């Protein structure tokens, strides 16, 4: 068994979860916050049999869109100048995935 930790944008999560559930893939949804943008995203814990991993990846890829986001003003500290806030554009991924081996899975 594998554990996929999947970080996605909040906008994509509703349909993504629906499609994963339809495919018989169980998830736990956790609210999370990106360290860089400091805005909300969603982390899904997906415990899954190895033979279903590819299916899960396909569903995630289909539902999670890349977006360009203009950040809020990011503080830039320069030693000789006063504080100058700078907005920057970043491309936020479709999804960020980590895959772990699961030693044991028990449901009591
Ligand atoms: P955030 O940390 O809020 O990052 C949002 C987006 O900002 C990133 O999109 C990336 O395009 C950009 N970004 C992040 N750090 C940056 C930096 N130091 N300089 C310039 N741009 C930067 P994604 O890479 O698609 O990441 C989306 C979210 O996935 C992240 O939100 C974070 O919550 C999570 N994530 C990404 N990589 C991770 C990692 N190695 N470990 C844990 N979480 C990760």
PDB file of N, CA and C and ligand atoms in Angstrom, residues 7 33-39 41 88 90-94 96 98, ligand 1:
ATOM      1  N   UNK A   7      -1.133  18.048  -2.338  1.00  0.00           N
ATOM      2  CA  UNK A   7      -1.487  19.443  -2.003  1.00  0.00           C
ATOM      3  C   UNK A   7      -2.072  20.084  -3.247  1.00  0.00           C
ATOM      4  N   UNK A  33      -2.060  25.547   4.634  1.00  0.00           N
ATOM      5  CA  UNK A  33      -1.655  26.888   4.207  1.00  0.00           C
ATOM      6  C   UNK A  33      -0.279  26.815   3.581  1.00  0.00           C
ATOM      7  N   UNK A  34      -0.138  27.353   2.372  1.00  0.00           N
ATOM      8  CA  UNK A  34       1.164  27.350   1.699  1.00  0.00           C
ATOM      9  C   UNK A  34       2.141  28.274   2.403  1.00  0.00           C
ATOM     10  N   UNK A  35       3.361  27.798   2.574  1.00  0.00           N
ATOM     11  CA  UNK A  35       4.368  28.588   3.292  1.00  0.00           C
ATOM     12  C   UNK A  35       4.784  29.833   2.542  1.00  0.00           C
ATOM     13  N   UNK A  36       4.684  29.809   1.224  1.00  0.00           N
ATOM     14  CA  UNK A  36       5.165  30.946   0.433  1.00  0.00           C
ATOM     15  C   UNK A  36       4.076  32.002   0.268  1.00  0.00           C
ATOM     16  N   UNK A  37       2.921  31.585  -0.237  1.00  0.00           N
ATOM     17  CA  UNK A  37       1.829  32.547  -0.460  1.00  0.00           C
ATOM     18  C   UNK A  37       1.072  32.859   0.833  1.00  0.00           C
ATOM     19  N   UNK A  38       1.217  31.971   1.812  1.00  0.00           N
ATOM     20  CA  UNK A  38       0.500  32.107   3.088  1.00  0.00           C
ATOM     21  C   UNK A  38      -1.013  32.195   2.873  1.00  0.00           C
ATOM     22  N   UNK A  39      -1.465  31.490   1.846  1.00  0.00           N
ATOM     23  CA  UNK A  39      -2.908  31.440   1.622  1.00  0.00           C
ATOM     24  C   UNK A  39      -3.357  29.985   1.665  1.00  0.00           C
ATOM     25  N   UNK A  41      -4.677  26.296   1.057  1.00  0.00           N
ATOM     26  CA  UNK A  41      -4.783  25.244   0.046  1.00  0.00           C
ATOM     27  C   UNK A  41      -5.310  24.002   0.770  1.00  0.00           C
ATOM     28  N   UNK A  88       4.665  39.833  -6.715  1.00  0.00           N
ATOM     29  CA  UNK A  88       5.281  39.031  -7.780  1.00  0.00           C
ATOM     30  C   UNK A  88       4.268  37.998  -8.291  1.00  0.00           C
ATOM     31  N   UNK A  90       3.428  34.242  -9.501  1.00  0.00           N
ATOM     32  CA  UNK A  90       3.927  32.868  -9.429  1.00  0.00           C
ATOM     33  C   UNK A  90       2.918  31.949 -10.117  1.00  0.00           C
ATOM     34  N   UNK A  91       3.448  30.869 -10.664  1.00  0.00           N
ATOM     35  CA  UNK A  91       2.567  29.855 -11.244  1.00  0.00           C
ATOM     36  C   UNK A  91       2.376  28.769 -10.203  1.00  0.00           C
ATOM     37  N   UNK A  92       1.149  28.630  -9.725  1.00  0.00           N
ATOM     38  CA  UNK A  92       0.873  27.603  -8.715  1.00  0.00           C
ATOM     39  C   UNK A  92       0.438  26.347  -9.426  1.00  0.00           C
ATOM     40  N   UNK A  93       1.050  25.266  -9.002  1.00  0.00           N
ATOM     41  CA  UNK A  93       0.901  24.006  -9.725  1.00  0.00           C
ATOM     42  C   UNK A  93      -0.513  23.475  -9.732  1.00  0.00           C
ATOM     43  N   UNK A  94      -0.756  22.602 -10.620  1.00  0.00           N
ATOM     44  CA  UNK A  94      -1.898  21.727 -10.553  1.00  0.00           C
ATOM     45  C   UNK A  94      -1.923  21.035  -9.206  1.00  0.00           C
ATOM     46  N   UNK A  96       0.847  19.227  -5.956  1.00  0.00           N
ATOM     47  CA  UNK A  96       2.162  18.799  -5.452  1.00  0.00           C
ATOM     48  C   UNK A  96       1.961  17.472  -4.746  1.00  0.00           C
ATOM     49  N   UNK A  98       3.462  13.855  -2.919  1.00  0.00           N
ATOM     50  CA  UNK A  98       4.506  13.056  -2.266  1.00  0.00           C
ATOM     51  C   UNK A  98       3.960  11.641  -2.144  1.00  0.00           C
TER      52      UNK A  98
HETATM   53  P1  LIG B   1       3.026  27.873  -1.383  1.00  0.00           P
HETATM   54  O1  LIG B   1       4.192  27.577  -0.503  1.00  0.00           O
HETATM   55  O2  LIG B   1       2.118  28.979  -0.949  1.00  0.00           O
HETATM   56  O3  LIG B   1       3.611  28.199  -2.851  1.00  0.00           O
HETATM   57  C1  LIG B   1       2.751  28.641  -3.886  1.00  0.00           C
HETATM   58  C2  LIG B   1       3.531  28.817  -5.162  1.00  0.00           C
HETATM   59  O4  LIG B   1       4.503  29.853  -4.990  1.00  0.00           O
HETATM   60  C3  LIG B   1       4.345  27.575  -5.575  1.00  0.00           C
HETATM   61  O5  LIG B   1       3.498  26.720  -6.320  1.00  0.00           O
HETATM   62  C4  LIG B   1       5.471  28.168  -6.383  1.00  0.00           C
HETATM   63  O6  LIG B   1       5.041  28.452  -7.726  1.00  0.00           O
HETATM   64  C5  LIG B   1       5.697  29.507  -5.716  1.00  0.00           C
HETATM   65  N1  LIG B   1       6.813  29.462  -4.767  1.00  0.00           N
HETATM   66  C6  LIG B   1       6.887  28.731  -3.631  1.00  0.00           C
HETATM   67  N2  LIG B   1       8.057  28.983  -2.979  1.00  0.00           N
HETATM   68  C7  LIG B   1       8.702  29.898  -3.730  1.00  0.00           C
HETATM   69  C8  LIG B   1       9.958  30.594  -3.610  1.00  0.00           C
HETATM   70  N3  LIG B   1      10.774  30.378  -2.567  1.00  0.00           N
HETATM   71  N4  LIG B   1      10.297  31.486  -4.595  1.00  0.00           N
HETATM   72  C9  LIG B   1       9.482  31.711  -5.638  1.00  0.00           C
HETATM   73  N5  LIG B   1       8.287  31.103  -5.821  1.00  0.00           N
HETATM   74  C10 LIG B   1       7.905  30.206  -4.885  1.00  0.00           C
HETATM   75  P2  LIG B   1       3.685  25.142  -6.201  1.00  0.00           P
HETATM   76  O7  LIG B   1       5.139  24.761  -6.329  1.00  0.00           O
HETATM   77  O8  LIG B   1       2.735  24.524  -7.152  1.00  0.00           O
HETATM   78  O9  LIG B   1       3.265  24.761  -4.709  1.00  0.00           O
HETATM   79  C11 LIG B   1       1.921  24.831  -4.270  1.00  0.00           C
HETATM   80  C12 LIG B   1       1.837  24.510  -2.794  1.00  0.00           C
HETATM   81  O10 LIG B   1       2.302  23.163  -2.594  1.00  0.00           O
HETATM   82  C13 LIG B   1       2.743  25.362  -1.916  1.00  0.00           C
HETATM   83  O11 LIG B   1       2.116  26.589  -1.569  1.00  0.00           O
HETATM   84  C14 LIG B   1       2.937  24.468  -0.681  1.00  0.00           C
HETATM   85  O12 LIG B   1       1.796  24.516   0.152  1.00  0.00           O
HETATM   86  C15 LIG B   1       2.989  23.085  -1.322  1.00  0.00           C
HETATM   87  N6  LIG B   1       4.374  22.641  -1.581  1.00  0.00           N
HETATM   88  C16 LIG B   1       5.077  22.804  -2.727  1.00  0.00           C
HETATM   89  N7  LIG B   1       6.287  22.236  -2.635  1.00  0.00           N
HETATM   90  C17 LIG B   1       6.357  21.717  -1.407  1.00  0.00           C
HETATM   91  C18 LIG B   1       7.366  20.992  -0.675  1.00  0.00           C
HETATM   92  N8  LIG B   1       8.577  20.689  -1.231  1.00  0.00           N
HETATM   93  N9  LIG B   1       7.105  20.605   0.609  1.00  0.00           N
HETATM   94  C19 LIG B   1       5.902  20.889   1.182  1.00  0.00           C
HETATM   95  N10 LIG B   1       4.914  21.565   0.545  1.00  0.00           N
HETATM   96  C20 LIG B   1       5.131  21.966  -0.723  1.00  0.00           C
END
